[in-house]
Short mmCIF file of C-alpha atoms in Angstrom, two decimals:
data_model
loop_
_atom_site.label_atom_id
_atom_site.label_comp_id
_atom_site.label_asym_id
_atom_site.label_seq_id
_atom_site.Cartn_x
_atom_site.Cartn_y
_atom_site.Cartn_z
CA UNK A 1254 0.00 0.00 0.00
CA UNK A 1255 1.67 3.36 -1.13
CA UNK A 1256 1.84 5.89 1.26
CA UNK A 1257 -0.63 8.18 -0.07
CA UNK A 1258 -3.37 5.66 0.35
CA UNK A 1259 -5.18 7.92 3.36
CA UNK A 1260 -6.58 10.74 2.12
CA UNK A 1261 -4.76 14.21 4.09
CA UNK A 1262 -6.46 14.75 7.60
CA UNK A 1263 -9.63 17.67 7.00
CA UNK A 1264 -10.97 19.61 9.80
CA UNK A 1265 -14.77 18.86 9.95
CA UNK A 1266 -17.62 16.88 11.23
CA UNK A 1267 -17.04 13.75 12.20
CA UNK A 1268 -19.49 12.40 9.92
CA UNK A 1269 -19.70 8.42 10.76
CA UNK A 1270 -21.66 7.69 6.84
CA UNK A 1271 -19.26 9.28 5.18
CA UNK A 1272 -16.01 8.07 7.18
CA UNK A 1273 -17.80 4.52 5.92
CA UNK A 1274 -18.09 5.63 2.22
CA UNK A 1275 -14.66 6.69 2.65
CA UNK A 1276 -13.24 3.66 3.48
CA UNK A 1277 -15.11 1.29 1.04
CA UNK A 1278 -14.19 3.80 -1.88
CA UNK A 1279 -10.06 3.46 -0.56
CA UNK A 1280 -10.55 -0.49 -0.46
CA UNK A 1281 -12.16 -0.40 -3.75
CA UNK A 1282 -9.54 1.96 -5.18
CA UNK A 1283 -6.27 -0.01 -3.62
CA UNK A 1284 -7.94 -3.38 -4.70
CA UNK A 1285 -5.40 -5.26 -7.05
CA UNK A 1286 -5.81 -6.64 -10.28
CA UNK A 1287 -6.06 -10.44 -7.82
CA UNK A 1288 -7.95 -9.17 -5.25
CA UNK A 1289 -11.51 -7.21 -3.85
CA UNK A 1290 -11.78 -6.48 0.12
CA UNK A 1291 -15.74 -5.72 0.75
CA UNK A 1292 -17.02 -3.77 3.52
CA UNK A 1293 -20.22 -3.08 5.24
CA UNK A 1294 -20.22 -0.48 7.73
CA UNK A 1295 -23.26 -0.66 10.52
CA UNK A 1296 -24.22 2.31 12.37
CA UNK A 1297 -25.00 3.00 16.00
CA UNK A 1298 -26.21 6.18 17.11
CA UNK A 1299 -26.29 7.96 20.73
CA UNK A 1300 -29.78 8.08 21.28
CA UNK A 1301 -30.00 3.97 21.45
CA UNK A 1302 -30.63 2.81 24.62
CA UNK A 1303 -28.00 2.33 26.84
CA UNK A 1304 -28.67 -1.60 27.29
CA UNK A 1305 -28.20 -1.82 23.26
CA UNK A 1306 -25.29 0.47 23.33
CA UNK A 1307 -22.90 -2.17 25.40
CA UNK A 1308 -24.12 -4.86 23.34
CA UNK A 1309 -23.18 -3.39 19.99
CA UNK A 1310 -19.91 -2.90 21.11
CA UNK A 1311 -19.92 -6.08 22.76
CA UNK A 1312 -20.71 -8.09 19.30
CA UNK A 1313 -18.32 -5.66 17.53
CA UNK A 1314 -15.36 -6.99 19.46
CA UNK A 1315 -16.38 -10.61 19.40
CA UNK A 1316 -16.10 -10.52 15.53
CA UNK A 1317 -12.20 -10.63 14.50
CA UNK A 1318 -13.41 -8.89 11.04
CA UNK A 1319 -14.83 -5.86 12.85
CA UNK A 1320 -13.48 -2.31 13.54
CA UNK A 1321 -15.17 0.45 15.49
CA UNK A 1322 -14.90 3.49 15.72
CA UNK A 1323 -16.98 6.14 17.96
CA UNK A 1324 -17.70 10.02 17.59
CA UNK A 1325 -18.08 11.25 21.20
CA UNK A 1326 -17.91 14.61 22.98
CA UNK A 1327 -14.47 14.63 24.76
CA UNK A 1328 -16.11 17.15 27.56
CA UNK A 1329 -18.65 14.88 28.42
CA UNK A 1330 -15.99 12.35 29.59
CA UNK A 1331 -13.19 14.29 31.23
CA UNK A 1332 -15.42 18.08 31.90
CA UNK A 1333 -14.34 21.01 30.11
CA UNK A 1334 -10.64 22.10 29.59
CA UNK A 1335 -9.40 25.06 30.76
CA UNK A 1336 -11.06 28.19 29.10
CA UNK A 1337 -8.39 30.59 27.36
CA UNK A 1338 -10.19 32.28 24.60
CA UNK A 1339 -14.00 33.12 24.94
CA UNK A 1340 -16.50 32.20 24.02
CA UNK A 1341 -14.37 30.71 20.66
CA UNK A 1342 -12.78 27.40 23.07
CA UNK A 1343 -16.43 27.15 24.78
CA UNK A 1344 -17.91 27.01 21.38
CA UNK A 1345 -15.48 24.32 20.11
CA UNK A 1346 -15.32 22.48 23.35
CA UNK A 1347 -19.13 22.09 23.34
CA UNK A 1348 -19.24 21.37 19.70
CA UNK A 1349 -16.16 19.30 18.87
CA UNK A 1350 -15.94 15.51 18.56
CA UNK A 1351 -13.87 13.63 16.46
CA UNK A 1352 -13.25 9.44 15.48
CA UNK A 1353 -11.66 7.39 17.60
CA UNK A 1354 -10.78 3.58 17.34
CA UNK A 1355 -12.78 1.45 20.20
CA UNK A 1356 -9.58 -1.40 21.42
CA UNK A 1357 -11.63 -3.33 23.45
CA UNK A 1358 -14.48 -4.09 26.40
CA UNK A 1359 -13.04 -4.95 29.90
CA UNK A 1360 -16.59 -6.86 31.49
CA UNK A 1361 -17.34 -5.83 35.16
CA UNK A 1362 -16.98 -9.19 37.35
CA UNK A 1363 -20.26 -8.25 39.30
CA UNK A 1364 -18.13 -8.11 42.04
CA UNK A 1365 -18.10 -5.41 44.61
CA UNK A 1366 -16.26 -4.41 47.78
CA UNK A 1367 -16.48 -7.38 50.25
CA UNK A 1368 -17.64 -9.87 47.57
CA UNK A 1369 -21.51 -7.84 47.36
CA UNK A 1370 -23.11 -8.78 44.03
CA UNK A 1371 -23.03 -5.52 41.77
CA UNK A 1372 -26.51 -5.38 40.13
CA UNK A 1373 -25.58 -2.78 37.48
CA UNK A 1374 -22.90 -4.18 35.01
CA UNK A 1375 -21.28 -1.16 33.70
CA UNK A 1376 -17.99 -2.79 31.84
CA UNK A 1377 -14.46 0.00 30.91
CA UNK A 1378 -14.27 0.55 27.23
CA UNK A 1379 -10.27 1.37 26.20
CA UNK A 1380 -10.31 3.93 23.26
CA UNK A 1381 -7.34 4.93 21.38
CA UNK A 1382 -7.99 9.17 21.18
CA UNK A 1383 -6.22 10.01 18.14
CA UNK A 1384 -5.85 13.48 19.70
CA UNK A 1385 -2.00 13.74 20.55
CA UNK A 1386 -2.67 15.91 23.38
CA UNK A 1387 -5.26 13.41 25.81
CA UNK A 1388 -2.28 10.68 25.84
CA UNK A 1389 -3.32 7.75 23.94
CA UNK A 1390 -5.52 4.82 24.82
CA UNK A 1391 -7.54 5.14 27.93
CA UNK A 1392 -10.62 3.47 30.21
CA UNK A 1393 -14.12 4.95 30.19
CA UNK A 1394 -17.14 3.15 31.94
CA UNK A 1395 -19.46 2.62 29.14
CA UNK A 1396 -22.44 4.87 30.46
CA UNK A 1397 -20.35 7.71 30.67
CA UNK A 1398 -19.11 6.61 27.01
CA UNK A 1399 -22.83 6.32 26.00
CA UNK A 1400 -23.73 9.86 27.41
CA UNK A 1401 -20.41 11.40 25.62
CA UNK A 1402 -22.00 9.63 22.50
CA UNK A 1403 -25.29 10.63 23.23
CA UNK A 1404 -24.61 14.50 23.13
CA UNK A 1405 -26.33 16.50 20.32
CA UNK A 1406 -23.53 16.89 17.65
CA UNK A 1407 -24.55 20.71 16.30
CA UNK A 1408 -22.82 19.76 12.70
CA UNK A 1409 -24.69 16.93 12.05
CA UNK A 1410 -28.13 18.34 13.77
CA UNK A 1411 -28.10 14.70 16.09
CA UNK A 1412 -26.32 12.40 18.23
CA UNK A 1413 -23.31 11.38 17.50
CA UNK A 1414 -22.40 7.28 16.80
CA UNK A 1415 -20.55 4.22 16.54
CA UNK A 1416 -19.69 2.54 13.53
CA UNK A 1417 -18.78 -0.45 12.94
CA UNK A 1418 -16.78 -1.74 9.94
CA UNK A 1419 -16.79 -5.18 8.97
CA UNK A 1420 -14.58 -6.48 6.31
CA UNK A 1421 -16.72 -9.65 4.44
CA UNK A 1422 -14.70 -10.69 2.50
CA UNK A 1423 -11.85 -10.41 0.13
CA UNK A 1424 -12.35 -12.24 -3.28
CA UNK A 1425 -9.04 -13.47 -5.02
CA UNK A 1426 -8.52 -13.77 -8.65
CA UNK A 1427 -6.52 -15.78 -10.67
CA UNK A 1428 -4.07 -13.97 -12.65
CA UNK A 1429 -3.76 -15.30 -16.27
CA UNK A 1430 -0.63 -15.54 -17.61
CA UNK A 1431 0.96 -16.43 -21.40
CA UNK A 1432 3.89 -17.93 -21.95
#
């Protein structure tokens, strides 16, 4: 794969559709002459239910073919950063989001202090934030994941989502050769 195969990073919305159109027009366009890779992209968005929210990600991660990626509100998981230009930072701070890759889903064990059955199962969801300044991969429990995916997203008028990519299948071709 050449190292132009990404397309250049764009400031924007975080647009979960069209980061799936994006990626099944790259595998499409990097395909070889002996080889298709199909995708299908399935999209989760905020305003599920929390109960269905785990459980997407859940069956994400137990297929080896899928990838996720999640468009969350930043401020809803950490609280605002601090405020040095007004009200331009509090604008973008309210309204930014980006992609991030979802790593994996660390179960709760129902287990609480003392060995007392935990009734709520609330499992820690590792993300990688592609932002270079919030240090890498980190733990979030998934409700406060679902709220921060939950929040209205003002460019795209809704909640923001998950998607999940799943490659089906690659086809492989027989080259034909003369001698």
């Amino acid at each position: 794969m050449s190292p132009d195969t990404l397309p250049p990073q764009k400031y924007g919305p975080g647009v979960p559709e069209k980061l799936g159109e994006n990626l099944t027009h790259i595998a499409r366009e990097h395909s070889g002459d002996d080889e298709t890779v199909e995708f299908s992209t399935k999209i989760v968005r905020g305003d599920v239910g929390y109960d269905e929210f785990p459980l997407s990600l859940r069956e994400g991660m137990a297929n080896a073919n899928v990838r996720i990626a999640c468009n969350y509100l930043r401020s809803a998981l950490f609280g605002f950063e601090r405020i040095r230009y007004i009200p331009a930072n509090l604008i973008i701070t309210m309204c930014g989001g980006h992609l991030s890759p979802i790593l994996g889903i660390i179960e709760n064990d129902n287990e609480g202090v003392g060995g007392n059955k935990i009734e709520d199962t609330n499992p820690l969801v590792a993300i990688f934030d592609t932002n270079h300044n919030y240090n890498g991969v980190y733990f979030v429990p998934a409700r406060r994941l679902h709220e921060a995916v939950r929040s209205f997203d003002f460019s795209n008028r809704g909640p923001r989502a998950l998607l999940l990519v799943e490659k089906n299948k690659t086809i492989f071709r027989a080259l034909h050769t003369t001698l």
